[in-house]
PDB file of C-alpha atoms and ligand atoms in Angstrom:
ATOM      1  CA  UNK A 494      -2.012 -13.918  -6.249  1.00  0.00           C
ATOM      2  CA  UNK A 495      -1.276 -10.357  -6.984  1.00  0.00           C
ATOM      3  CA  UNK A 496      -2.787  -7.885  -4.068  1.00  0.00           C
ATOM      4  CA  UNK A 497      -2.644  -4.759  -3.716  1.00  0.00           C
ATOM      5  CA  UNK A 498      -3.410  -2.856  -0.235  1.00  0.00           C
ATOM      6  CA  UNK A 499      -4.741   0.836  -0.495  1.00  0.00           C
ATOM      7  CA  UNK A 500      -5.513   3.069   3.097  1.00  0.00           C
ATOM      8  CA  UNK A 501      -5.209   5.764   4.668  1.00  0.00           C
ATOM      9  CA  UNK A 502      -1.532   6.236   6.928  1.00  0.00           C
ATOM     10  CA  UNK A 503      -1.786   3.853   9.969  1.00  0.00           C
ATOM     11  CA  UNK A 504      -4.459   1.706   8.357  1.00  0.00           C
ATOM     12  CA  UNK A 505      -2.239  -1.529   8.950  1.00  0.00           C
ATOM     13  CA  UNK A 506      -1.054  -1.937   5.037  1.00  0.00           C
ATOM     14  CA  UNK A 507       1.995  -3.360   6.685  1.00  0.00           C
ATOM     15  CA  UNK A 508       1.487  -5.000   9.591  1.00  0.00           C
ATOM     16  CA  UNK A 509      -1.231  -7.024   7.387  1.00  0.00           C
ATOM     17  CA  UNK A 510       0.852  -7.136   4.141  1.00  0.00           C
ATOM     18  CA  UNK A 511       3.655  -8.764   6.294  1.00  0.00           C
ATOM     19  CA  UNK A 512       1.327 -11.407   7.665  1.00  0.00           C
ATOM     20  CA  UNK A 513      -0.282 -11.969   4.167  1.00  0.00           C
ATOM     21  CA  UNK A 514       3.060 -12.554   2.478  1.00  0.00           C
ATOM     22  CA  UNK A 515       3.785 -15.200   4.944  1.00  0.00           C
ATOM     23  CA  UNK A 516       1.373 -16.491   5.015  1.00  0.00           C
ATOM     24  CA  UNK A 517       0.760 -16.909   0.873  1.00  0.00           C
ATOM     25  CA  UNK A 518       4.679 -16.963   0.855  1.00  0.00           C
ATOM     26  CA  UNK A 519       4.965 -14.678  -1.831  1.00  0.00           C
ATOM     27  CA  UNK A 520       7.288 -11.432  -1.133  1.00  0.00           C
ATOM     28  CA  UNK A 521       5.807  -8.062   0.676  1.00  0.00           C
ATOM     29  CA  UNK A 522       6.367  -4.793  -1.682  1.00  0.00           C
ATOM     30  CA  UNK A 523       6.122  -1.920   0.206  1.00  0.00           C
ATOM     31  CA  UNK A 524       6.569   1.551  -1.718  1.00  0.00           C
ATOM     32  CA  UNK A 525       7.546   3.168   1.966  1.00  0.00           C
ATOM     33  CA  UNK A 526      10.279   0.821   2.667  1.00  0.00           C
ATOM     34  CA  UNK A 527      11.672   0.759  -0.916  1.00  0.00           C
ATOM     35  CA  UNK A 528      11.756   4.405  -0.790  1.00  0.00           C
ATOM     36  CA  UNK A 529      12.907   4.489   3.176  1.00  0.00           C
ATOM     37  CA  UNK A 530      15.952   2.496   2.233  1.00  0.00           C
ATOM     38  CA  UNK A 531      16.851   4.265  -0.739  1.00  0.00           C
ATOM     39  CA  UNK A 532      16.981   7.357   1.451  1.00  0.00           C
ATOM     40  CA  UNK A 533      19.253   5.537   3.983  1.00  0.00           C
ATOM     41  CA  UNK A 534      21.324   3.991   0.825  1.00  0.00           C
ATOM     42  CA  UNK A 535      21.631   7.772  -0.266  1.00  0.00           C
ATOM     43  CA  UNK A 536      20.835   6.581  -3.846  1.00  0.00           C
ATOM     44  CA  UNK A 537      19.599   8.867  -6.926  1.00  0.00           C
ATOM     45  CA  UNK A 538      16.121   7.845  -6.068  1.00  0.00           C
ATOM     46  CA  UNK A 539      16.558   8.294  -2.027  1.00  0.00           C
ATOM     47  CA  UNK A 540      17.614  12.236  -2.775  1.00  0.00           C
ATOM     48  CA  UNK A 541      15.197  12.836  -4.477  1.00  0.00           C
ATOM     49  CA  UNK A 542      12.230  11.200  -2.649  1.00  0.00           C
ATOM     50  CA  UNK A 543      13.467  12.611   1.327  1.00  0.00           C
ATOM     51  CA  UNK A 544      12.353  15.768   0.832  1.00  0.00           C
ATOM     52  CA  UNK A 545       8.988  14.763  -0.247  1.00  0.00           C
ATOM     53  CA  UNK A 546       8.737  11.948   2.389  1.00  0.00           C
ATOM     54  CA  UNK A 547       9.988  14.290   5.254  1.00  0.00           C
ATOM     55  CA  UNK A 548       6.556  16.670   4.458  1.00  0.00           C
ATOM     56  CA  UNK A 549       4.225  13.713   3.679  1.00  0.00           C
ATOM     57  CA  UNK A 550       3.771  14.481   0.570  1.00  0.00           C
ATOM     58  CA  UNK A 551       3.789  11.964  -2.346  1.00  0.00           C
ATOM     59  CA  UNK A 552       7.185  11.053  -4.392  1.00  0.00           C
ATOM     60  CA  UNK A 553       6.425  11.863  -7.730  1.00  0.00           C
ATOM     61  CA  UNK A 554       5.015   9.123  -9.794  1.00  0.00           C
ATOM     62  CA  UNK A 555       7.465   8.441 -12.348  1.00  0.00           C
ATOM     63  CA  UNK A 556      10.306   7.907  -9.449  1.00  0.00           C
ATOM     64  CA  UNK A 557       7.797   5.439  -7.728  1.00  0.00           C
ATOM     65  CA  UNK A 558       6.843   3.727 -10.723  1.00  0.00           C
ATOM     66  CA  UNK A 559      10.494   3.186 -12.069  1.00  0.00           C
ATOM     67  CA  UNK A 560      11.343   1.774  -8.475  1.00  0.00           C
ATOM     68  CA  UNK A 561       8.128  -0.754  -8.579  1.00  0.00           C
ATOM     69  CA  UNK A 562       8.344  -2.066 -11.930  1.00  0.00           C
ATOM     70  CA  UNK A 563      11.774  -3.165 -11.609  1.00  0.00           C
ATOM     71  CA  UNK A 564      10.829  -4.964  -8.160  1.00  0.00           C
ATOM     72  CA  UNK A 565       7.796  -6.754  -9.828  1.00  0.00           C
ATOM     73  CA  UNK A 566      10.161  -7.977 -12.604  1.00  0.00           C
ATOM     74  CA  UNK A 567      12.412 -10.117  -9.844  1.00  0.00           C
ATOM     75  CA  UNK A 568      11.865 -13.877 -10.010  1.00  0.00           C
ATOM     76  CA  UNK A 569      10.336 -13.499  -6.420  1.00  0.00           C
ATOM     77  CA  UNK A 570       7.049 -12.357  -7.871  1.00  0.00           C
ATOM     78  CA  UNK A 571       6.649 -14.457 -10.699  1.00  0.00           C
ATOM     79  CA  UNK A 572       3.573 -16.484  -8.041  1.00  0.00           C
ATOM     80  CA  UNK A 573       2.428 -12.994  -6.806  1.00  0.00           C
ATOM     81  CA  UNK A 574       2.942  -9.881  -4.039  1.00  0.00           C
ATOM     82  CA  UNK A 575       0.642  -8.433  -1.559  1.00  0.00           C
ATOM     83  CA  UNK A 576       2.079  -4.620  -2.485  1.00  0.00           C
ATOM     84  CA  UNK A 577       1.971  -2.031   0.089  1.00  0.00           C
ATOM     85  CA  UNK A 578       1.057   1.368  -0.683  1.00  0.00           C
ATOM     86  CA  UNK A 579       1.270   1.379  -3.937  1.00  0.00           C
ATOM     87  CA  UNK A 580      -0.890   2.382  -6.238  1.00  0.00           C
ATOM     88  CA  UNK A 581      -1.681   5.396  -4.841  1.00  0.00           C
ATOM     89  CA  UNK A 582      -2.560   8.227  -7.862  1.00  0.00           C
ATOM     90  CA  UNK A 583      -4.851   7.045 -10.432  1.00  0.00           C
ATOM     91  CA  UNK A 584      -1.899   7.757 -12.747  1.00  0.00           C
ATOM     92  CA  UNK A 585       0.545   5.045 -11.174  1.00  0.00           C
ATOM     93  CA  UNK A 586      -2.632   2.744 -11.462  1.00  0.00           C
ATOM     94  CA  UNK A 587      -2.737   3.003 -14.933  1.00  0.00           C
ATOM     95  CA  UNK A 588       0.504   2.790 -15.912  1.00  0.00           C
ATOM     96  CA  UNK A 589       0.619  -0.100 -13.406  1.00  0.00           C
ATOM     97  CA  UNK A 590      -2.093  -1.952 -15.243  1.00  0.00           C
ATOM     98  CA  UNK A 591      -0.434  -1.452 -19.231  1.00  0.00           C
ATOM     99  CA  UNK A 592       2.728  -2.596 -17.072  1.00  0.00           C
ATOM    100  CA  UNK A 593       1.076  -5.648 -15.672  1.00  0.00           C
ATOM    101  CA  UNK A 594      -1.292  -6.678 -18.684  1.00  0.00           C
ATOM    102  CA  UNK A 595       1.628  -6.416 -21.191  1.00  0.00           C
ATOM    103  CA  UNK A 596       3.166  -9.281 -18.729  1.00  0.00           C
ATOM    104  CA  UNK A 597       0.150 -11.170 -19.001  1.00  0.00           C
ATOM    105  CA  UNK A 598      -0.084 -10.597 -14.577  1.00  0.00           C
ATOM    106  CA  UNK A 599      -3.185  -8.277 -14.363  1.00  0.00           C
ATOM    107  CA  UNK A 600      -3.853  -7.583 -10.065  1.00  0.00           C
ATOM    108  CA  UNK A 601      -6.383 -10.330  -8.826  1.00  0.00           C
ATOM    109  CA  UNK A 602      -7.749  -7.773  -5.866  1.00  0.00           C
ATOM    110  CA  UNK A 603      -7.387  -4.265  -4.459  1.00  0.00           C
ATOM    111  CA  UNK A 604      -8.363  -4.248  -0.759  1.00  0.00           C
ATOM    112  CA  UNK A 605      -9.289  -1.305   0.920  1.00  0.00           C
ATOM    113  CA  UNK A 606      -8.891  -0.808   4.707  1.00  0.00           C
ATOM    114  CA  UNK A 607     -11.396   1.424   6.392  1.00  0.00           C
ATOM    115  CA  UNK A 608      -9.841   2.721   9.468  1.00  0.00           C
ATOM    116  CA  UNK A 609     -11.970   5.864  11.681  1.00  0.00           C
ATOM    117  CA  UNK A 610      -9.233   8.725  12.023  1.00  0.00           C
ATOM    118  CA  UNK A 611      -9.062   9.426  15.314  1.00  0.00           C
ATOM    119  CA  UNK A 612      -7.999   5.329  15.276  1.00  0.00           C
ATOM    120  CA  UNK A 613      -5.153   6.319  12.379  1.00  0.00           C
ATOM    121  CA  UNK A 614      -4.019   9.230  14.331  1.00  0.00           C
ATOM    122  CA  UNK A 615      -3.740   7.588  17.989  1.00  0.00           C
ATOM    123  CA  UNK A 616      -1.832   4.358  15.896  1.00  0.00           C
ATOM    124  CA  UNK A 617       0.964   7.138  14.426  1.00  0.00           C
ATOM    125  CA  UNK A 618       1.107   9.043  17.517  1.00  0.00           C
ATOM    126  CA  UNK A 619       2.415   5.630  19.336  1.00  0.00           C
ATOM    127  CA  UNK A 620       4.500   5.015  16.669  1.00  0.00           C
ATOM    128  CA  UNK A 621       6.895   7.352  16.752  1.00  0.00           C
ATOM    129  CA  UNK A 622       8.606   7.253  12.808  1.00  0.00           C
ATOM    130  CA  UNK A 623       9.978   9.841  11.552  1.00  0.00           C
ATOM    131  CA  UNK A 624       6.894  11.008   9.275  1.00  0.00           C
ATOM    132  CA  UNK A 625       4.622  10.697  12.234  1.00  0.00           C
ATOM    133  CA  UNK A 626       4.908  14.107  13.534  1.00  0.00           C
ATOM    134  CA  UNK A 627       1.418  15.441  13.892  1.00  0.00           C
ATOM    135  CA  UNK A 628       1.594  17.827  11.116  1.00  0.00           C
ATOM    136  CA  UNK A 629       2.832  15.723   8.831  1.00  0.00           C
ATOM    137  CA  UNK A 630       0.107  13.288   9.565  1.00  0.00           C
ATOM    138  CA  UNK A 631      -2.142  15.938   8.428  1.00  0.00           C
ATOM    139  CA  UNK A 632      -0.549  16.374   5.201  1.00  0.00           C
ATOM    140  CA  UNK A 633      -0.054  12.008   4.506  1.00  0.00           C
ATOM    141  CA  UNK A 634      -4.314  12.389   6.003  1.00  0.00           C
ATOM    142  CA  UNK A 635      -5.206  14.907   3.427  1.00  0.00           C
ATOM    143  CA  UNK A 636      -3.205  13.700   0.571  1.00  0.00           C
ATOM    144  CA  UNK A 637      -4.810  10.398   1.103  1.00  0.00           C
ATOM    145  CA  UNK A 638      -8.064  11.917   0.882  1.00  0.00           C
ATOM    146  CA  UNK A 639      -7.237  13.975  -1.755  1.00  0.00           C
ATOM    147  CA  UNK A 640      -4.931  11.695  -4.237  1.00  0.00           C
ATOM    148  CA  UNK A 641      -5.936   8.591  -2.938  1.00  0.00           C
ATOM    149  CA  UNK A 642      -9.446   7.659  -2.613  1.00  0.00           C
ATOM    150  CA  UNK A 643     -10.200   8.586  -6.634  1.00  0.00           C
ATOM    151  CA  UNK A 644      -8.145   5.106  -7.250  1.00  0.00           C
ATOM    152  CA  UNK A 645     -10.968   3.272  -5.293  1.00  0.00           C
ATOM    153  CA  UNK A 646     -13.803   4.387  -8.106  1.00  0.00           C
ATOM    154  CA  UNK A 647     -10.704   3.320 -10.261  1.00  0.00           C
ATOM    155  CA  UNK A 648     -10.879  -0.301  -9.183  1.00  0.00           C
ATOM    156  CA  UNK A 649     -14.315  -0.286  -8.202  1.00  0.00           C
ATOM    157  CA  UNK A 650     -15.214   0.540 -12.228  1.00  0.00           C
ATOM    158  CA  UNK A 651     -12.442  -2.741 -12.489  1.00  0.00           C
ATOM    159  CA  UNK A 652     -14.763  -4.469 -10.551  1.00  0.00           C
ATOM    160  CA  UNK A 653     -11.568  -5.988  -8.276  1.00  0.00           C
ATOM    161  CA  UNK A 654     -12.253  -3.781  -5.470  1.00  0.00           C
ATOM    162  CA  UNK A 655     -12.990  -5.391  -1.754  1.00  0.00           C
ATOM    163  CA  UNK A 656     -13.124  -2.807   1.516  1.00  0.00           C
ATOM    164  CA  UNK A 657     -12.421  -4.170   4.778  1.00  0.00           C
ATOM    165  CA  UNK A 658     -12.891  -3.150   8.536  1.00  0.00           C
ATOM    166  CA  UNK A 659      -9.321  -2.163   9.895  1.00  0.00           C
ATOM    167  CA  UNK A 660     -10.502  -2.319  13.205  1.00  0.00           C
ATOM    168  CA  UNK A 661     -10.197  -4.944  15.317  1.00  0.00           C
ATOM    169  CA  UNK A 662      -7.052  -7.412  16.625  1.00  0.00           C
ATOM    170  CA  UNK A 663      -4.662  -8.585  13.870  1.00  0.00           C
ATOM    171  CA  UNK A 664      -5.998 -11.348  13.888  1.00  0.00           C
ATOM    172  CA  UNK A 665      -9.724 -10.156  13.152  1.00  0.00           C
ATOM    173  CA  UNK A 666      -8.415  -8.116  10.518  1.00  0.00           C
ATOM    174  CA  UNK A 667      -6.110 -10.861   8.987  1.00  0.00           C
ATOM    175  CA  UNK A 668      -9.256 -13.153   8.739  1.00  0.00           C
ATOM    176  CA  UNK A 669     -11.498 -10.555   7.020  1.00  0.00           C
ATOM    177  CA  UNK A 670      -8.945 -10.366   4.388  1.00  0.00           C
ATOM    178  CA  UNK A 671      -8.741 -14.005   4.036  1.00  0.00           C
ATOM    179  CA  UNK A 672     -12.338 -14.566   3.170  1.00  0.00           C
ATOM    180  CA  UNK A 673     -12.241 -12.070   0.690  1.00  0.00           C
ATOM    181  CA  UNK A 674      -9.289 -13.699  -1.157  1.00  0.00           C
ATOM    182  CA  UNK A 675     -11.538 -16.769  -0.592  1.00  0.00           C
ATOM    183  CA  UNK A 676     -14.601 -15.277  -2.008  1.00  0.00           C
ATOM    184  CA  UNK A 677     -12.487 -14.426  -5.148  1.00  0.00           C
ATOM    185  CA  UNK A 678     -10.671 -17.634  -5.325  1.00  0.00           C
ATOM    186  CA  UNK A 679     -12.585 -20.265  -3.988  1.00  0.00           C
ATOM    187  CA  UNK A 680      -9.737 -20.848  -2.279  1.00  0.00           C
ATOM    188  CA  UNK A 681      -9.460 -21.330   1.731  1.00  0.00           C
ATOM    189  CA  UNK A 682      -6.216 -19.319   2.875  1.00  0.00           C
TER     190      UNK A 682
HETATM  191  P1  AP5 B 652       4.190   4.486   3.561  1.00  0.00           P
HETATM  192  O1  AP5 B 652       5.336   3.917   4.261  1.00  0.00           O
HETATM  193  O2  AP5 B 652       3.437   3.637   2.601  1.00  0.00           O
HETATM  194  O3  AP5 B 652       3.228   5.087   4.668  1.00  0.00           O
HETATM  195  P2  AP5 B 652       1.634   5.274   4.756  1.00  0.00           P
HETATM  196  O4  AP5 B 652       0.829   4.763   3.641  1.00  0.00           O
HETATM  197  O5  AP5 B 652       1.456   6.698   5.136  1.00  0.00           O
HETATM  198  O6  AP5 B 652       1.197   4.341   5.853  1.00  0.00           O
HETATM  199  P3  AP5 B 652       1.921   3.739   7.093  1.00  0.00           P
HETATM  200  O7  AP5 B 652       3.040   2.866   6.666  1.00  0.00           O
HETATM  201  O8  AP5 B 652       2.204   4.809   8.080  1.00  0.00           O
HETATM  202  O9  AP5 B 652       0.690   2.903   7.670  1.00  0.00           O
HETATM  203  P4  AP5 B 652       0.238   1.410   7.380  1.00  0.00           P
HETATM  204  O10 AP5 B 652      -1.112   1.426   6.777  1.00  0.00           O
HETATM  205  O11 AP5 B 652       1.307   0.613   6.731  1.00  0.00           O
HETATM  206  O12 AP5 B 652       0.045   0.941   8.871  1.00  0.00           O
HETATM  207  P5  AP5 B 652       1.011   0.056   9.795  1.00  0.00           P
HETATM  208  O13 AP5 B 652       0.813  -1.383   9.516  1.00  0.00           O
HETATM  209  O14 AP5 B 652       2.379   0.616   9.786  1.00  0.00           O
HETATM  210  O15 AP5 B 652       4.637   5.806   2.776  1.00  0.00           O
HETATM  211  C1  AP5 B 652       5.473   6.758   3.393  1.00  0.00           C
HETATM  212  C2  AP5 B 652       5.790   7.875   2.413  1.00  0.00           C
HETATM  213  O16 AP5 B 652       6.461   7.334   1.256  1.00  0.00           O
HETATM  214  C3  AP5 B 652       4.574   8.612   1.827  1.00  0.00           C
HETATM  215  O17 AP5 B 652       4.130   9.655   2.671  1.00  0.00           O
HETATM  216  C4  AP5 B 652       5.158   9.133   0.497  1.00  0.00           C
HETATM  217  O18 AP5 B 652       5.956  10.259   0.719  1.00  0.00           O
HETATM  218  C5  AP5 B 652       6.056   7.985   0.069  1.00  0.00           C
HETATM  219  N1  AP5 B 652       5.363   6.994  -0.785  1.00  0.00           N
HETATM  220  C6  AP5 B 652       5.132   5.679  -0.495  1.00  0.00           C
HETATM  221  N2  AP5 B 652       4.479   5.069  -1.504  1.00  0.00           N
HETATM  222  C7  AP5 B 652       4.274   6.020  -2.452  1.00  0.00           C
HETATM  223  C8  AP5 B 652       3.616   6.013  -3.721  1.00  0.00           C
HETATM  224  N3  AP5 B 652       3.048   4.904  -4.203  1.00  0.00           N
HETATM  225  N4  AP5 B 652       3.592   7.173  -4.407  1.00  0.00           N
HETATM  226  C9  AP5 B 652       4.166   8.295  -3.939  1.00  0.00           C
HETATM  227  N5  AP5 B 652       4.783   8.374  -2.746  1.00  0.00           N
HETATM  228  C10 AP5 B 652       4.844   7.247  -2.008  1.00  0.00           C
HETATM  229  O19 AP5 B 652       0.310   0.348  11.215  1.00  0.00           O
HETATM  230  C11 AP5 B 652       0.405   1.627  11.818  1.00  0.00           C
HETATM  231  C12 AP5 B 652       0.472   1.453  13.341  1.00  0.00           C
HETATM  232  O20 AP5 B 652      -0.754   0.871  13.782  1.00  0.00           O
HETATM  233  C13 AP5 B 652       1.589   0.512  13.793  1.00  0.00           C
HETATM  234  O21 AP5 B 652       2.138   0.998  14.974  1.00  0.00           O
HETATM  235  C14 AP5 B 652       0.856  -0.818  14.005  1.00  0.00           C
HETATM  236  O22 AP5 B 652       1.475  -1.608  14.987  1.00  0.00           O
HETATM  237  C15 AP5 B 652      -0.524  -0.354  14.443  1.00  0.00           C
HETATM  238  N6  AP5 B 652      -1.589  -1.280  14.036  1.00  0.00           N
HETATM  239  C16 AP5 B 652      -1.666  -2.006  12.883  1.00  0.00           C
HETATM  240  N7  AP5 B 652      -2.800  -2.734  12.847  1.00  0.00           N
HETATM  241  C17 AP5 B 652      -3.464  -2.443  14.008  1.00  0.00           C
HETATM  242  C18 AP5 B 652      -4.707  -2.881  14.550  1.00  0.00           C
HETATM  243  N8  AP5 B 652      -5.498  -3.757  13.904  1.00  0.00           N
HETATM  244  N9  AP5 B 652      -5.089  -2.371  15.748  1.00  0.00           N
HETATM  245  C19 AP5 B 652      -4.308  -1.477  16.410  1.00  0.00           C
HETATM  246  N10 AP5 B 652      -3.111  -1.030  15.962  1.00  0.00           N
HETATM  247  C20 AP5 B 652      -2.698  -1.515  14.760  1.00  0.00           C
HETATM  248 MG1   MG B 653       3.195   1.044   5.949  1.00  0.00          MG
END
């Protein structure tokens, strides 16, 4: 199955997309950690991204995208991904979908967490990484609200859309997102 996660910062993309992927045993793409460890590798793409990632504000599209596609392309995903925090401009969702339909691997679901945000805020503030400074949680908040939610009309008019309740004990949450991949599949997960 290919899933992608889309919320707001602290939503639990990870923490969920971690569980998924073990749970489907397919691999966990996360945008943030691809770009995180580019910027500890000090690669091309790690320059260039800190400066955004230090102020919360997106990477620009074309450095994201490059760094995705060639991920997807590994033999790793040839069953599927639960993908982390990417998509998140209608722009990298569109290139994302020529990418993936000229493969013949269109996205089976887009699940949206719904998280209240004093919940996201009090979740980063215990957190402590480095992008969880309270002012740059404001700018990753507003950018989400901003950039972000347009690419849920996106899928929505895709008709592959699914919103969840991020509240609640991993567990909870893990099992809402297994009955929707039921309801799609017929599957039990
Ligand atoms: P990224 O790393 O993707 O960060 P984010 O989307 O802002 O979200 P987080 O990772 O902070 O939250 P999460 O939803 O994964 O929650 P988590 O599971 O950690 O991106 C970082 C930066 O990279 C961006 O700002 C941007 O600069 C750049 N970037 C990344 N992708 C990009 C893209 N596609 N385009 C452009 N730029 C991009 O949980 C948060 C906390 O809550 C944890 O402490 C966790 O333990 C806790 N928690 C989780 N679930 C629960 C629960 N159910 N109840 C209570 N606590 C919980
Ligand atoms: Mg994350």
């Amino acid at each position: 199955m290919r899933i992608v996660f889309i919320g707001p910062p602290g939503a639990g993309k990870g923490t969920q997309a971690v569980r998924l992927s073990e749970h489907l045993g397919v691999p966990h793409l996360s945008t943030g950690e691809l770009l995180r460890e580019a910027c500890r590798l000090k690669t091309a793409i790690g320059v260039q991204a800190s400066e955004y990632m230090e102020s919360g504000r997106l990477v620009p599209d074309d450095v994201v995208n490059q760094l995705v596609f060639q991920r997807v392309a590994e033999p790793d995903c040839g069953d599927g991904y639960v993908m982390d925090g990417f998509p998140r401009t209608v722009p990298q969702a569109e290139v994302f979908d020529d990418f993936l339909s000229l493969k013949g691997t269109p996205l089976n679901v887009a699940i949206e967490f719904r998280v209240r945000e004093q919940d996201l805020r009090d979740r980063l503030a215990s957190r402590g990484r480095h992008d969880d400074v309270v002012e740059v949680v404001q700018f990753r908040l507003s950018e989400y609200d901003a950039v972000t939610t347009p690419l849920l009309n996106y899928y929505q008019g895709r008709g592959i859309l699914r919103t969840i309740n991020g509240i609640g004990t991993l567990e909870e949450v893990s099992e809402r997102i297994h009955s929707v991949i039921h309801a799609i599949t017929g599957r039990r997960v």
